[in-house]
Coordinates of C-alpha atoms in Angstrom, one line a residue:
T946 CA -107.2 89.5 -173.4
R947 CA -110.0 88.6 -171.0
F948 CA -107.4 87.9 -168.3
A949 CA -105.8 91.3 -168.9
L950 CA -109.2 93.0 -168.7
S951 CA -109.7 91.5 -165.2
V952 CA -106.3 92.7 -164.2
F953 CA -106.9 96.3 -165.2
Q954 CA -109.9 96.5 -162.9
Q955 CA -107.5 96.0 -160.0
A956 CA -105.5 99.0 -161.3
L957 CA -108.7 101.1 -161.3
N958 CA -109.5 99.9 -157.8
R959 CA -106.0 100.9 -156.8
G960 CA -106.7 104.5 -157.9
I961 CA -109.5 104.6 -155.4
A962 CA -107.7 102.8 -152.6
A963 CA -104.9 105.3 -152.7
V964 CA -107.1 108.0 -151.4
K965 CA -106.0 108.7 -147.8
E966 CA -109.5 109.6 -146.5
D967 CA -112.7 107.7 -147.1
A968 CA -111.0 105.1 -149.2
V969 CA -113.4 102.4 -148.2
E970 CA -116.4 104.6 -148.9
M971 CA -115.1 105.7 -152.3
L972 CA -114.3 102.1 -153.3
A973 CA -117.8 101.0 -152.3
S974 CA -119.4 103.9 -154.2
Y975 CA -117.3 103.2 -157.3
G976 CA -118.1 99.5 -157.1
L977 CA -121.8 100.1 -157.0
A978 CA -121.7 102.5 -159.9
Y979 CA -119.3 100.3 -162.0
S980 CA -121.4 97.1 -161.5
L981 CA -124.6 98.9 -162.6
M982 CA -122.7 100.4 -165.6
K983 CA -121.4 97.0 -166.6
F984 CA -125.0 95.7 -166.6
F985 CA -125.9 98.3 -169.2
T986 CA -122.7 97.8 -171.3
G987 CA -122.7 94.0 -171.1
P988 CA -125.3 93.6 -173.9
M989 CA -123.3 96.0 -176.0
S990 CA -120.3 93.6 -176.1
D991 CA -122.4 90.9 -177.8
F992 CA -122.9 93.2 -180.8
K993 CA -119.4 91.9 -181.6
N994 CA -121.2 88.8 -182.9
V995 CA -123.4 90.9 -185.1
G996 CA -120.3 92.4 -186.8
L997 CA -118.9 88.9 -187.0
V998 CA -121.9 87.4 -188.7
F999 CA -123.8 90.2 -190.6
V1000 CA -121.3 92.9 -191.6
N1001 CA -120.2 92.0 -195.1
S1002 CA -120.2 95.5 -196.7
K1003 CA -119.8 99.1 -195.9
R1004 CA -123.6 99.5 -195.8
D1005 CA -123.9 96.7 -193.3
R1006 CA -121.3 98.3 -191.2
T1007 CA -123.2 101.6 -191.2
K1008 CA -126.3 99.9 -190.0
A1009 CA -124.5 98.2 -187.2
V1010 CA -122.8 101.4 -186.1
L1011 CA -126.2 103.2 -186.2
C1012 CA -127.7 100.5 -183.9
M1013 CA -124.9 101.0 -181.4
V1014 CA -125.2 104.8 -181.5
V1015 CA -128.9 104.5 -180.6
A1016 CA -128.1 101.9 -177.9
G1017 CA -125.4 104.1 -176.4
A1018 CA -127.7 107.1 -176.4
V1019 CA -130.4 105.1 -174.5
A1020 CA -127.9 103.9 -172.0
A1021 CA -126.7 107.5 -171.4
V1022 CA -130.3 108.6 -170.8
F1023 CA -130.7 105.8 -168.2
H1024 CA -127.4 106.9 -166.5
T1025 CA -128.6 110.5 -166.4
L1026 CA -132.0 109.5 -164.9
I1027 CA -130.4 107.4 -162.2
A1028 CA -128.0 110.2 -161.4
Y1029 CA -130.6 113.0 -161.1
S1030 CA -134.1 111.5 -160.7
D1031 CA -136.0 110.0 -157.7
L1032 CA -135.7 106.7 -159.5
G1033 CA -131.9 106.8 -158.9
Y1034 CA -132.4 107.8 -155.3
Y1035 CA -134.7 104.9 -154.7
I1036 CA -132.4 102.3 -156.5
I1037 CA -129.2 103.5 -154.8
N1038 CA -130.1 104.9 -151.5
K1039 CA -133.4 103.2 -150.5
L1040 CA -133.0 99.8 -152.1
H1041 CA -129.4 99.3 -151.1
H1042 CA -129.9 100.9 -147.6
V1043 CA -126.7 103.0 -148.0
D1044 CA -126.2 106.3 -146.2
E1045 CA -126.5 109.6 -147.9
S1046 CA -122.8 110.1 -148.5
V1047 CA -122.3 106.7 -150.3
G1048 CA -125.5 107.2 -152.2
S1049 CA -124.6 110.6 -153.6
K1050 CA -121.1 109.5 -154.5
T1051 CA -122.5 106.4 -156.3
R1052 CA -125.0 108.4 -158.3
R1053 CA -122.3 111.0 -159.2
A1054 CA -119.9 108.2 -160.4
F1055 CA -122.8 106.7 -162.4
L1056 CA -123.3 110.1 -164.1
Y1057 CA -119.6 110.3 -165.0
L1058 CA -119.8 106.9 -166.6
A1059 CA -122.7 107.9 -168.9
A1060 CA -120.7 108.1 -172.1
F1061 CA -118.8 104.9 -171.6
P1062 CA -121.5 102.6 -173.1
F1063 CA -121.3 104.4 -176.4
M1064 CA -117.6 104.1 -176.6
D1065 CA -117.7 100.5 -175.6
A1066 CA -120.4 99.7 -178.2
M1067 CA -118.4 101.2 -181.0
A1068 CA -115.3 99.3 -180.0
W1069 CA -117.1 95.9 -179.8
T1070 CA -118.8 96.5 -183.2
H1071 CA -115.5 97.0 -185.0
A1072 CA -113.9 94.2 -183.0
G1073 CA -116.5 91.8 -184.4
I1074 CA -115.7 92.9 -188.0
L1075 CA -112.0 92.5 -187.4
L1076 CA -112.5 89.0 -186.0
K1077 CA -114.5 88.1 -189.0
H1078 CA -111.5 88.8 -191.2
K1079 CA -109.1 86.9 -188.8
Y1080 CA -107.5 90.1 -187.3
S1081 CA -107.8 88.6 -183.8
F1082 CA -104.2 89.7 -183.0
L1083 CA -105.2 93.3 -183.6
V1084 CA -108.3 93.0 -181.4
G1085 CA -106.1 91.5 -178.7
C1086 CA -103.5 94.3 -179.0
A1087 CA -106.3 96.9 -178.7
S1088 CA -107.5 95.3 -175.5
I1089 CA -104.0 95.1 -174.1
S1090 CA -103.4 98.8 -175.1
D1091 CA -106.6 99.6 -173.2
V1092 CA -105.2 97.9 -170.1
I1093 CA -101.8 99.7 -170.4
A1094 CA -103.4 103.1 -170.9
Q1095 CA -105.6 102.7 -167.8
V1096 CA -102.7 101.6 -165.6
V1097 CA -100.6 104.6 -166.9
F1098 CA -103.3 107.1 -166.4
V1099 CA -104.1 105.8 -162.9
A1100 CA -100.4 106.4 -162.0
I1101 CA -100.4 109.9 -163.6
L1102 CA -103.7 111.0 -162.0
L1103 CA -102.6 109.8 -158.5
H1104 CA -100.0 112.5 -158.6
S1105 CA -102.6 115.2 -159.6
H1106 CA -104.9 117.3 -157.6
L1107 CA -107.8 114.9 -158.4
E1108 CA -106.8 112.8 -155.4
C1109 CA -108.0 115.6 -153.1
R1110 CA -110.7 117.3 -155.2
E1111 CA -112.6 114.4 -156.8
P1112 CA -111.0 110.9 -156.2
L1113 CA -113.8 109.2 -158.1
L1114 CA -112.5 110.7 -161.3
I1115 CA -109.2 108.9 -161.1
P1116 CA -110.5 105.4 -162.1
I1117 CA -113.3 106.9 -164.3
L1118 CA -111.0 109.1 -166.4
S1119 CA -108.5 106.2 -166.7
L1120 CA -111.4 104.0 -167.8
Y1121 CA -112.3 106.5 -170.5
M1122 CA -108.7 106.9 -171.7
G1123 CA -108.3 103.2 -172.0
A1124 CA -111.6 102.9 -173.9
L1125 CA -110.5 105.7 -176.2
V1126 CA -107.3 104.0 -177.0
R1127 CA -109.1 100.7 -177.7
C1128 CA -111.8 102.2 -179.8
T1129 CA -109.3 104.3 -181.8
T1130 CA -107.1 101.2 -182.4
L1131 CA -110.0 99.1 -183.6
C1132 CA -111.5 101.8 -185.9
L1133 CA -108.1 102.5 -187.4
G1134 CA -107.5 98.8 -187.9
Y1135 CA -110.9 98.5 -189.7
Y1136 CA -110.2 101.4 -192.0
R1137 CA -106.6 100.3 -192.7
N1138 CA -107.3 96.6 -193.4
I1139 CA -110.9 96.1 -194.2
H1140 CA -112.8 99.2 -195.3
D1141 CA -111.4 99.3 -198.8
A1142 CA -111.5 95.5 -199.2
I1143 CA -115.3 95.0 -198.8
P1144 CA -118.0 96.0 -201.2
D1145 CA -120.4 98.9 -200.8
R1146 CA -123.3 96.4 -200.7
S1147 CA -123.7 92.7 -199.9
G1148 CA -124.5 90.5 -202.9
P1149 CA -126.4 87.2 -202.9
E1150 CA -123.1 85.2 -202.8
M1151 CA -122.5 86.7 -199.3
G1152 CA -126.0 85.8 -198.0
G1153 CA -127.7 89.0 -199.1
E1154 CA -127.9 92.4 -197.4
A1155 CA -128.5 92.5 -193.7
T1156 CA -131.2 94.6 -192.3
I1157 CA -131.4 96.4 -188.9
R1158 CA -134.3 94.1 -188.0
K1159 CA -132.2 91.0 -188.7
M1160 CA -129.3 92.4 -186.7
L1161 CA -131.5 93.2 -183.7
S1162 CA -133.3 89.9 -183.9
F1163 CA -130.0 88.1 -183.8
W1164 CA -128.6 90.4 -181.0
W1165 CA -131.3 90.6 -178.4
P1166 CA -131.3 86.9 -177.3
L1167 CA -127.5 87.1 -176.8
A1168 CA -127.8 90.4 -175.1
L1169 CA -130.5 89.0 -172.7
I1170 CA -128.2 86.2 -171.7
L1171 CA -125.3 88.5 -171.0
A1172 CA -127.5 91.0 -169.2
T1173 CA -128.7 88.1 -167.0
Q1174 CA -125.1 87.2 -166.2
R1175 CA -124.1 90.8 -165.5
I1176 CA -127.1 91.5 -163.2
S1177 CA -125.7 88.9 -160.7
R1178 CA -123.0 91.3 -159.3
P1179 CA -125.5 94.2 -158.7
I1180 CA -127.8 91.7 -157.0
V1181 CA -125.0 90.4 -154.8
N1182 CA -124.1 94.0 -153.8
L1183 CA -127.8 94.7 -153.1
F1184 CA -128.2 91.7 -150.8
V1185 CA -124.9 92.3 -149.0
S1186 CA -125.7 96.0 -148.4
R1187 CA -129.3 95.3 -147.3
D1188 CA -128.4 92.4 -145.1
L1189 CA -125.9 94.6 -143.1
G1190 CA -128.4 97.4 -142.9
G1191 CA -126.4 100.1 -144.7
S1192 CA -124.0 100.3 -141.8
S1193 CA -120.2 100.9 -142.1
S1194 CA -119.9 97.1 -142.3
A1195 CA -122.1 97.1 -145.4
T1196 CA -119.8 99.8 -147.0
E1197 CA -116.7 97.7 -146.2
A1198 CA -118.4 94.5 -147.6
V1199 CA -119.2 96.2 -150.9
A1200 CA -115.7 97.7 -151.1
I1201 CA -114.3 94.2 -150.5
L1202 CA -116.5 92.8 -153.3
T1203 CA -115.3 95.5 -155.6
A1204 CA -111.7 94.6 -155.0
T1205 CA -112.1 90.8 -155.2
Y1206 CA -114.7 90.3 -157.9
P1207 CA -112.2 90.8 -160.8
V1208 CA -109.9 88.1 -159.4
G1209 CA -112.8 85.5 -159.3
H1210 CA -113.6 86.4 -162.9
M1211 CA -110.2 85.6 -164.3
P1212 CA -110.6 81.8 -164.7
Y1213 CA -113.8 81.8 -166.7
G1214 CA -113.7 85.1 -168.7
W1215 CA -112.4 83.1 -171.8
L1216 CA -115.8 81.4 -172.1
T1217 CA -117.3 84.7 -173.3
E1218 CA -114.8 84.9 -176.2
I1219 CA -114.8 81.2 -177.3
R1220 CA -118.2 81.8 -178.9
A1221 CA -116.6 83.9 -181.6
V1222 CA -114.3 81.2 -182.8
Y1223 CA -116.7 78.9 -184.6
P1224 CA -118.6 81.6 -186.6
A1225 CA -115.3 83.0 -187.8
F1226 CA -114.0 79.7 -189.2
D1227 CA -117.3 78.0 -190.2
K1228 CA -116.9 77.2 -193.9
N1229 CA -120.7 76.8 -194.4
N1230 CA -121.3 80.4 -193.5
P1231 CA -121.7 82.3 -196.8
S1232 CA -120.3 85.5 -195.3
N1233 CA -117.0 83.7 -194.8
K1234 CA -116.5 82.8 -198.5
L1235 CA -114.6 86.0 -199.4
V1236 CA -112.5 86.1 -196.2
N1237 CA -109.0 85.1 -197.1
T1238 CA -107.4 82.4 -195.0
N1239 CA -104.4 80.2 -195.5
S1240 CA -105.2 77.6 -192.9
T1241 CA -108.1 75.2 -192.6
V1242 CA -109.7 75.1 -189.1
T1243 CA -112.2 72.3 -188.4
A1244 CA -114.6 71.7 -185.6
T1245 CA -112.1 69.2 -184.1
H1246 CA -109.4 71.9 -183.9
I1247 CA -111.9 74.2 -182.1
K1248 CA -112.8 71.5 -179.6
K1249 CA -109.1 70.8 -178.9
F1250 CA -108.5 74.5 -178.5
T1251 CA -111.4 74.8 -176.1
F1252 CA -110.1 71.9 -173.9
V1253 CA -106.7 73.6 -173.8
C1254 CA -108.3 76.9 -172.6
M1255 CA -110.2 74.9 -170.0
A1256 CA -107.0 73.2 -168.8
L1257 CA -105.3 76.6 -168.5
S1258 CA -108.3 78.1 -166.7
L1259 CA -108.3 75.2 -164.1
T1260 CA -104.6 75.7 -163.6
V1261 CA -105.1 79.4 -162.9

């Protein structure tokens, strides 16, 4: 799944690169906006672990969804501020030393991406719940469907009038359509397979009822780690752009980084997902007591699986 998610970014980049005029400038603007957006959405993906560990009942799921609704709203506010306020002008134009054209396109793209953190948060929350109940195949299918939907919509939109009127919308609308497919698949999978099988409230035998405070206390250290990892790409873009003085060479360099970064991410993206394996199969976790499973997975199996993943990664 992680491999496929890296591949789809190339399809989005292709939607920008197909523009006959100002393709490099458009790709650089989209790359700057997308890397900043991923910094905001990165911590959201770790709420998958909250669904994996804490959601044992319908009430727990409601609390988890509420947390993500608030987080998505906060992210949308930041997107709007950066798009319209002097803060955004300082961060994009002044700090990166980009010209007015690239800066305005970047802030416009960032505004278009304002709703994506909310959709991403909802998808990851339900992905964690499904992983808890061993529906990893469904989670994988949702991500693959996301990739396919984005590739299809890039191809469709390239033949529309958007290529001339607003090229930035080609990858962004494709991104939204893919996220919509993924979120819908995961939510339907939850309601079809899990919603009726879990109790309204968590009893003592499942570790007790989770509180929003417990969820956030568990989530924020993981979110901080991932945010620290995700900030690396905006920092690289910043130093490259500033070092080249915001010239046309800087725009080309940022565009090249946008096109090549997903390729470099392919070999190690699986490390993010391997963390979910042990909590899902740990027999000492009270919340796993009522999860049906026909196979016994031990720590030794998980270690062997990790080494196999590492070997495949090194081969790639």
